[in-house]
């Protein structure tokens, strides 16, 4: 099978959450800042497609569908580049916490930094690229589209409606990330991300990071919405709903279904012809330093070399590189194999288990 099972995927989700808890805070923040512009490009395309007054009046479903099909480009760039998105971190950290691999403080730290990193990056994009760049000021239709979209998301619905819509939005976004992790090829990951994401946009559900673009952009071009109103009516209910949608309906549910009562989940990253990603920078090695490279005749053999390893002729050796199979393409998968620190509980990593055994 060319994908990880659901059990293996939620195990990877847990390990990725544990990995994130060990990231340097400055790197986490700047990686989160990068998410804002990447998602902002998709949001900007959505606003542009809405700048069609005749279709808005006569075929609103069609124009919404077209915008929904364009929007996922932002999430694809985020997932494939390994940028930190607050709403997917909700799933990662909730699963790792329930699996007892991170502490509650770790979870709150990652949520806080990624949330405000996403906000900072998005506001930068709104101000510098689309704001001062005048992207939505070339024609009145663009300005009107930006304002109308913000009004539909922040003014017209009631507080509880925004909260409930946000549950559905991050349910779909986190499920898109979940099935992208289960996929082994880049093309499969893109398709896995595209359709759930397009679904939430077509349904006009609310995603807190996307709204960090839509509403500030509308305020920039003159929407009658104050910053305080935006925080109370959109930022807070959308963030809370996204936490419920991603944390409970994806992270907690799949943790309960597949990880409770399990002593350990074995994951094989080296499954022959499925290894297609040019990543990792060298041959696969286990914790003991054993070389797992293979000579192969199919397209999965990638010409590459370790800086210190040659075959004597000066030519680079042929290595079979491990596939990422996860959201952080090149950074974490070498660390997520069986037996690494990220498969251990929080107590085991901090030596509490060993101290308990000594007491006994």
Tab-separated table of C-alpha atoms in Angstrom:
chain	number	residue	atom	x	y	z
A	1	UNK	CA	0.000	0.000	0.000
A	2	UNK	CA	1.394	3.413	-0.969
A	3	UNK	CA	0.331	5.142	2.243
A	4	UNK	CA	0.684	4.818	5.977
A	5	UNK	CA	-2.276	3.335	7.829
A	6	UNK	CA	-4.481	5.551	9.974
A	7	UNK	CA	-2.788	4.149	13.078
A	8	UNK	CA	0.684	4.881	11.726
A	9	UNK	CA	-0.412	8.342	10.627
A	10	UNK	CA	-1.735	9.397	14.031
A	11	UNK	CA	1.472	7.984	15.557
A	12	UNK	CA	3.425	10.269	13.213
A	13	UNK	CA	1.176	13.169	14.195
A	14	UNK	CA	2.067	12.512	17.831
A	15	UNK	CA	5.780	12.343	17.074
A	16	UNK	CA	5.685	15.521	14.997
A	17	UNK	CA	3.998	17.285	17.921
A	18	UNK	CA	6.762	16.034	20.195
A	19	UNK	CA	9.367	17.226	17.720
A	20	UNK	CA	7.811	20.682	17.666
A	21	UNK	CA	8.017	20.872	21.454
A	22	UNK	CA	11.814	20.594	21.088
A	23	UNK	CA	12.174	23.360	18.484
A	24	UNK	CA	14.118	26.482	19.362
A	25	UNK	CA	11.596	29.200	20.105
A	26	UNK	CA	13.145	31.715	17.719
A	27	UNK	CA	13.001	29.206	14.858
A	28	UNK	CA	9.440	28.286	15.768
A	29	UNK	CA	8.396	31.937	15.694
A	30	UNK	CA	10.015	32.773	12.360
A	31	UNK	CA	8.776	29.512	10.843
A	32	UNK	CA	5.294	30.556	11.978
A	33	UNK	CA	5.789	34.017	10.483
A	34	UNK	CA	6.477	32.381	7.111
A	35	UNK	CA	3.051	30.763	7.225
A	36	UNK	CA	1.207	34.088	7.056
A	37	UNK	CA	2.427	35.156	3.603
A	38	UNK	CA	2.136	31.627	2.185
A	39	UNK	CA	-1.508	31.343	3.208
A	40	UNK	CA	-1.979	34.993	2.287
A	41	UNK	CA	-1.271	34.236	-1.363
A	42	UNK	CA	-4.150	31.769	-1.413
A	43	UNK	CA	-6.405	34.234	0.402
A	44	UNK	CA	-5.530	36.994	-2.059
A	45	UNK	CA	-6.437	34.769	-4.995
A	46	UNK	CA	-9.784	34.028	-3.346
A	47	UNK	CA	-10.531	37.743	-2.980
A	48	UNK	CA	-9.560	38.330	-6.614
A	49	UNK	CA	-11.925	35.639	-7.882
A	50	UNK	CA	-14.746	37.209	-5.864
A	51	UNK	CA	-14.315	40.483	-7.764
A	52	UNK	CA	-16.969	39.500	-10.296
A	53	UNK	CA	-20.180	41.446	-9.556
A	54	UNK	CA	-22.322	39.795	-12.223
A	55	UNK	CA	-21.463	36.299	-11.002
A	56	UNK	CA	-21.911	37.326	-7.375
A	57	UNK	CA	-25.416	38.414	-8.239
A	58	UNK	CA	-26.430	35.640	-10.642
A	59	UNK	CA	-24.191	32.638	-9.880
A	60	UNK	CA	-22.757	32.991	-6.353
A	61	UNK	CA	-22.229	29.251	-6.012
A	62	UNK	CA	-20.104	29.113	-9.145
A	63	UNK	CA	-17.809	31.965	-8.146
A	64	UNK	CA	-17.443	30.539	-4.640
A	65	UNK	CA	-16.463	27.166	-6.095
A	66	UNK	CA	-13.853	28.736	-8.368
A	67	UNK	CA	-12.333	30.585	-5.424
A	68	UNK	CA	-12.388	27.427	-3.322
A	69	UNK	CA	-10.460	25.525	-5.981
A	70	UNK	CA	-7.723	28.186	-6.010
A	71	UNK	CA	-7.352	28.753	-2.262
A	72	UNK	CA	-5.563	25.475	-1.316
A	73	UNK	CA	-2.331	26.607	-2.993
A	74	UNK	CA	-1.488	28.369	0.270
A	75	UNK	CA	-1.866	25.286	2.457
A	76	UNK	CA	0.068	23.187	-0.061
A	77	UNK	CA	3.026	25.565	0.193
A	78	UNK	CA	2.795	25.530	3.988
A	79	UNK	CA	2.736	21.752	4.300
A	80	UNK	CA	5.421	21.034	1.721
A	81	UNK	CA	7.774	23.691	3.110
A	82	UNK	CA	7.249	22.651	6.738
A	83	UNK	CA	5.991	26.067	7.887
A	84	UNK	CA	4.182	26.167	11.228
A	85	UNK	CA	0.442	26.721	10.989
A	86	UNK	CA	-1.363	27.342	14.280
A	87	UNK	CA	-4.419	25.348	13.314
A	88	UNK	CA	-2.480	22.206	12.370
A	89	UNK	CA	-0.323	22.618	15.482
A	90	UNK	CA	-3.559	22.264	17.433
A	91	UNK	CA	-3.838	18.703	16.113
A	92	UNK	CA	-0.141	17.889	16.542
A	93	UNK	CA	0.177	19.146	20.096
A	94	UNK	CA	-3.174	17.810	21.319
A	95	UNK	CA	-2.272	14.329	20.097
A	96	UNK	CA	1.207	14.484	21.637
A	97	UNK	CA	-0.263	15.712	24.931
A	98	UNK	CA	-2.857	12.930	25.069
A	99	UNK	CA	-0.073	10.474	24.241
A	100	UNK	CA	1.840	11.866	27.247
A	101	UNK	CA	4.807	12.889	25.129
A	102	UNK	CA	4.620	16.609	25.871
A	103	UNK	CA	3.466	18.659	28.826
A	104	UNK	CA	0.548	21.089	28.940
A	105	UNK	CA	3.105	23.903	29.101
A	106	UNK	CA	4.685	22.629	25.871
A	107	UNK	CA	1.286	22.651	24.180
A	108	UNK	CA	0.439	26.181	25.304
A	109	UNK	CA	3.901	27.425	24.319
A	110	UNK	CA	3.640	26.047	20.771
A	111	UNK	CA	0.084	27.300	20.351
A	112	UNK	CA	0.943	30.786	21.606
A	113	UNK	CA	4.082	31.258	19.518
A	114	UNK	CA	2.634	29.803	16.316
A	115	UNK	CA	-0.574	31.845	16.688
A	116	UNK	CA	1.178	35.172	17.056
A	117	UNK	CA	3.821	34.211	14.501
A	118	UNK	CA	1.041	33.528	11.986
A	119	UNK	CA	-0.575	36.848	12.898
A	120	UNK	CA	2.679	38.786	12.494
A	121	UNK	CA	3.435	37.186	9.132
A	122	UNK	CA	-0.073	37.761	7.816
A	123	UNK	CA	-0.161	41.413	8.875
A	124	UNK	CA	3.220	41.915	7.210
A	125	UNK	CA	1.821	40.436	3.998
A	126	UNK	CA	-1.333	42.561	4.197
A	127	UNK	CA	0.613	45.766	4.811
A	128	UNK	CA	3.576	45.382	2.475
A	129	UNK	CA	2.412	43.162	-0.389
A	130	UNK	CA	-1.311	43.707	-0.850
A	131	UNK	CA	-1.669	46.941	1.149
A	132	UNK	CA	1.074	49.310	0.050
A	133	UNK	CA	1.317	47.253	-3.117
A	134	UNK	CA	-2.235	48.327	-3.947
A	135	UNK	CA	-3.249	44.875	-5.144
A	136	UNK	CA	-6.943	45.420	-4.368
A	137	UNK	CA	-7.113	49.113	-5.227
A	138	UNK	CA	-6.667	48.922	-9.002
A	139	UNK	CA	-10.419	48.638	-9.590
A	140	UNK	CA	-13.468	49.277	-7.383
A	141	UNK	CA	-14.576	45.667	-7.836
A	142	UNK	CA	-11.530	44.374	-5.928
A	143	UNK	CA	-12.065	46.763	-3.030
A	144	UNK	CA	-15.744	45.870	-2.885
A	145	UNK	CA	-14.941	42.149	-2.948
A	146	UNK	CA	-12.488	42.488	-0.047
A	147	UNK	CA	-14.973	44.465	2.051
A	148	UNK	CA	-17.943	42.204	1.276
A	149	UNK	CA	-15.979	39.085	2.192
A	150	UNK	CA	-14.996	40.567	5.564
A	151	UNK	CA	-18.571	41.641	6.272
A	152	UNK	CA	-19.828	38.129	5.476
A	153	UNK	CA	-17.306	36.634	7.887
A	154	UNK	CA	-17.240	39.158	10.716
A	155	UNK	CA	-20.407	41.270	10.704
A	156	UNK	CA	-23.362	39.276	9.384
A	157	UNK	CA	-23.053	35.991	11.362
A	158	UNK	CA	-23.566	35.823	15.111
A	159	UNK	CA	-20.736	34.951	17.523
A	160	UNK	CA	-21.872	31.363	18.068
A	161	UNK	CA	-22.298	30.819	14.328
A	162	UNK	CA	-18.691	31.861	13.698
A	163	UNK	CA	-17.550	29.506	16.465
A	164	UNK	CA	-19.452	26.564	14.977
A	165	UNK	CA	-18.244	27.297	11.451
A	166	UNK	CA	-14.687	27.400	12.765
A	167	UNK	CA	-15.079	23.882	14.168
A	168	UNK	CA	-15.888	22.585	10.705
A	169	UNK	CA	-13.105	24.588	9.067
A	170	UNK	CA	-10.262	23.183	11.138
A	171	UNK	CA	-11.802	19.731	11.156
A	172	UNK	CA	-11.282	19.752	7.393
A	173	UNK	CA	-7.901	21.527	7.441
A	174	UNK	CA	-6.439	19.148	10.030
A	175	UNK	CA	-7.867	16.180	8.184
A	176	UNK	CA	-6.181	17.482	5.028
A	177	UNK	CA	-2.862	17.629	6.896
A	178	UNK	CA	-3.565	14.207	8.430
A	179	UNK	CA	-4.054	12.457	5.097
A	180	UNK	CA	-1.125	14.354	3.575
A	181	UNK	CA	1.049	12.805	6.288
A	182	UNK	CA	-0.281	9.376	5.364
A	183	UNK	CA	0.709	9.985	1.732
A	184	UNK	CA	4.231	9.157	0.580
A	185	UNK	CA	4.554	11.060	-2.692
A	186	UNK	CA	4.447	14.811	-3.213
A	187	UNK	CA	1.678	14.556	-5.810
A	188	UNK	CA	-0.393	12.465	-3.404
A	189	UNK	CA	0.162	14.986	-0.636
A	190	UNK	CA	-1.003	17.824	-2.858
A	191	UNK	CA	-4.198	16.005	-3.809
A	192	UNK	CA	-4.785	15.034	-0.181
A	193	UNK	CA	-4.555	18.670	0.865
A	194	UNK	CA	-6.496	20.178	-2.014
A	195	UNK	CA	-9.989	18.729	-1.710
A	196	UNK	CA	-10.687	18.989	2.050
A	197	UNK	CA	-9.325	22.541	1.973
A	198	UNK	CA	-11.437	23.475	-1.037
A	199	UNK	CA	-14.457	22.010	0.745
A	200	UNK	CA	-14.130	24.266	3.784
A	201	UNK	CA	-13.706	27.332	1.564
A	202	UNK	CA	-16.694	26.412	-0.613
A	203	UNK	CA	-18.813	26.115	2.541
A	204	UNK	CA	-17.619	29.549	3.750
A	205	UNK	CA	-16.341	28.128	7.036
A	206	UNK	CA	-14.012	30.196	9.210
A	207	UNK	CA	-10.281	29.606	9.588
A	208	UNK	CA	-8.538	31.905	12.060
A	209	UNK	CA	-5.311	32.364	10.073
A	210	UNK	CA	-7.169	32.941	6.795
A	211	UNK	CA	-9.329	35.524	8.565
A	212	UNK	CA	-6.101	37.191	9.745
A	213	UNK	CA	-5.793	38.151	6.081
A	214	UNK	CA	-9.393	38.712	5.008
A	215	UNK	CA	-10.479	41.118	7.733
A	216	UNK	CA	-7.309	43.236	8.169
A	217	UNK	CA	-7.166	43.536	4.371
A	218	UNK	CA	-10.754	44.797	4.348
A	219	UNK	CA	-9.963	47.255	7.144
A	220	UNK	CA	-7.005	48.475	5.074
A	221	UNK	CA	-9.214	49.315	2.083
A	222	UNK	CA	-11.890	50.998	4.180
A	223	UNK	CA	-14.258	48.414	5.678
A	224	UNK	CA	-16.292	49.829	8.610
A	225	UNK	CA	-14.812	47.310	11.069
A	226	UNK	CA	-12.729	48.313	14.083
A	227	UNK	CA	-9.772	46.301	15.364
A	228	UNK	CA	-11.567	45.624	18.651
A	229	UNK	CA	-14.668	44.390	16.836
A	230	UNK	CA	-12.515	42.093	14.706
A	231	UNK	CA	-10.808	40.615	17.781
A	232	UNK	CA	-14.072	40.012	19.632
A	233	UNK	CA	-16.301	38.971	16.740
A	234	UNK	CA	-13.825	36.988	14.624
A	235	UNK	CA	-10.403	36.285	16.132
A	236	UNK	CA	-11.626	34.839	19.440
A	237	UNK	CA	-14.558	32.647	18.283
A	238	UNK	CA	-12.661	31.428	15.230
A	239	UNK	CA	-9.577	30.471	17.252
A	240	UNK	CA	-11.683	28.642	19.844
A	241	UNK	CA	-13.680	26.825	17.181
A	242	UNK	CA	-10.519	25.832	15.324
A	243	UNK	CA	-9.087	24.398	18.559
A	244	UNK	CA	-12.187	22.251	19.016
A	245	UNK	CA	-12.280	21.169	15.376
A	246	UNK	CA	-8.633	20.189	15.041
A	247	UNK	CA	-7.884	19.185	18.607
A	248	UNK	CA	-10.958	17.082	19.366
A	249	UNK	CA	-12.469	15.953	16.062
A	250	UNK	CA	-9.145	14.941	14.524
A	251	UNK	CA	-6.361	14.776	17.123
A	252	UNK	CA	-8.246	13.383	20.116
A	253	UNK	CA	-10.604	11.123	18.170
A	254	UNK	CA	-7.898	9.391	16.159
A	255	UNK	CA	-5.631	9.159	19.210
A	256	UNK	CA	-8.469	7.385	21.041
A	257	UNK	CA	-9.267	5.067	18.137
A	258	UNK	CA	-5.736	4.002	17.246
A	259	UNK	CA	-3.262	4.776	20.037
A	260	UNK	CA	-5.019	4.079	23.321
A	261	UNK	CA	-3.999	0.683	24.658
A	262	UNK	CA	-1.182	0.336	22.122
A	263	UNK	CA	2.292	-0.403	23.473
A	264	UNK	CA	3.964	0.951	20.349
A	265	UNK	CA	3.356	1.479	16.646
A	266	UNK	CA	6.090	0.363	14.256
A	267	UNK	CA	6.626	2.576	11.228
A	268	UNK	CA	8.784	1.570	8.276
A	269	UNK	CA	10.002	4.567	6.310
A	270	UNK	CA	11.901	2.428	3.809
A	271	UNK	CA	9.345	0.629	1.675
A	272	UNK	CA	11.145	0.189	-1.613
A	273	UNK	CA	9.637	1.878	-4.635
A	274	UNK	CA	7.573	4.213	-2.482
A	275	UNK	CA	10.668	6.191	-1.465
A	276	UNK	CA	10.644	9.076	-3.907
A	277	UNK	CA	11.590	12.247	-2.054
A	278	UNK	CA	15.037	13.747	-2.514
A	279	UNK	CA	15.515	14.597	1.121
A	280	UNK	CA	17.612	13.887	4.188
A	281	UNK	CA	20.981	14.596	2.535
A	282	UNK	CA	22.504	11.134	2.961
A	283	UNK	CA	21.878	7.434	3.507
A	284	UNK	CA	19.451	6.235	6.127
A	285	UNK	CA	21.114	5.245	9.376
A	286	UNK	CA	19.668	3.912	12.581
A	287	UNK	CA	20.561	5.021	16.083
A	288	UNK	CA	23.541	2.655	16.164
A	289	UNK	CA	25.023	4.161	13.004
A	290	UNK	CA	24.153	1.217	10.754
A	291	UNK	CA	24.029	2.132	7.070
A	292	UNK	CA	20.724	1.180	5.422
A	293	UNK	CA	21.395	2.420	1.901
A	294	UNK	CA	20.511	0.130	-0.963
A	295	UNK	CA	21.518	-0.146	-4.579
A	296	UNK	CA	18.429	-0.073	-6.733
A	297	UNK	CA	17.629	-0.028	-10.407
A	298	UNK	CA	14.346	1.844	-10.265
A	299	UNK	CA	13.616	5.548	-10.226
A	300	UNK	CA	13.762	5.728	-6.464
A	301	UNK	CA	17.558	5.590	-6.476
A	302	UNK	CA	18.824	9.127	-6.201
A	303	UNK	CA	22.300	10.220	-7.170
A	304	UNK	CA	23.813	11.845	-4.103
A	305	UNK	CA	26.581	11.521	-1.589
A	306	UNK	CA	27.670	12.191	1.944
A	307	UNK	CA	30.469	14.771	2.044
A	308	UNK	CA	32.753	12.250	3.741
A	309	UNK	CA	31.844	9.109	1.793
A	310	UNK	CA	33.061	8.202	-1.706
A	311	UNK	CA	33.687	4.931	-3.441
A	312	UNK	CA	37.343	5.733	-4.095
A	313	UNK	CA	36.840	6.975	-7.636
A	314	UNK	CA	35.701	10.412	-6.580
A	315	UNK	CA	32.216	9.773	-7.938
A	316	UNK	CA	29.252	10.187	-5.616
A	317	UNK	CA	27.692	7.007	-4.330
A	318	UNK	CA	24.102	6.003	-5.003
A	319	UNK	CA	21.911	6.272	-1.959
A	320	UNK	CA	18.343	5.273	-1.309
A	321	UNK	CA	17.004	8.205	0.647
A	322	UNK	CA	14.169	7.990	3.183
A	323	UNK	CA	10.869	9.580	2.339
A	324	UNK	CA	9.536	12.340	4.550
A	325	UNK	CA	5.945	11.082	4.774
A	326	UNK	CA	5.076	13.967	7.040
A	327	UNK	CA	4.268	17.624	7.304
A	328	UNK	CA	7.822	18.799	7.953
A	329	UNK	CA	9.354	17.496	4.773
A	330	UNK	CA	13.108	17.460	5.363
A	331	UNK	CA	13.520	18.391	8.980
A	332	UNK	CA	11.961	15.714	11.097
A	333	UNK	CA	11.500	12.385	9.396
A	334	UNK	CA	14.996	11.155	10.088
A	335	UNK	CA	14.220	11.744	13.754
A	336	UNK	CA	10.797	10.109	13.783
A	337	UNK	CA	11.845	6.492	13.276
A	338	UNK	CA	11.230	3.875	15.928
A	339	UNK	CA	13.359	4.185	19.033
A	340	UNK	CA	13.951	7.929	18.849
A	341	UNK	CA	13.281	10.321	21.682
A	342	UNK	CA	10.079	11.488	19.980
A	343	UNK	CA	8.468	8.066	20.435
A	344	UNK	CA	8.986	8.221	24.204
A	345	UNK	CA	6.657	9.668	26.787
A	346	UNK	CA	7.306	12.985	28.494
A	347	UNK	CA	8.164	11.148	31.719
A	348	UNK	CA	10.634	8.811	29.983
A	349	UNK	CA	12.443	11.665	28.241
A	350	UNK	CA	12.871	13.516	31.509
A	351	UNK	CA	14.154	10.463	33.386
A	352	UNK	CA	11.095	10.089	35.601
A	353	UNK	CA	10.549	6.515	34.525
A	354	UNK	CA	14.102	5.549	35.434
A	355	UNK	CA	13.859	7.259	38.802
A	356	UNK	CA	10.604	5.452	39.535
A	357	UNK	CA	12.245	2.111	38.754
A	358	UNK	CA	15.124	2.916	41.107
A	359	UNK	CA	12.670	3.672	43.899
A	360	UNK	CA	10.963	0.315	43.402
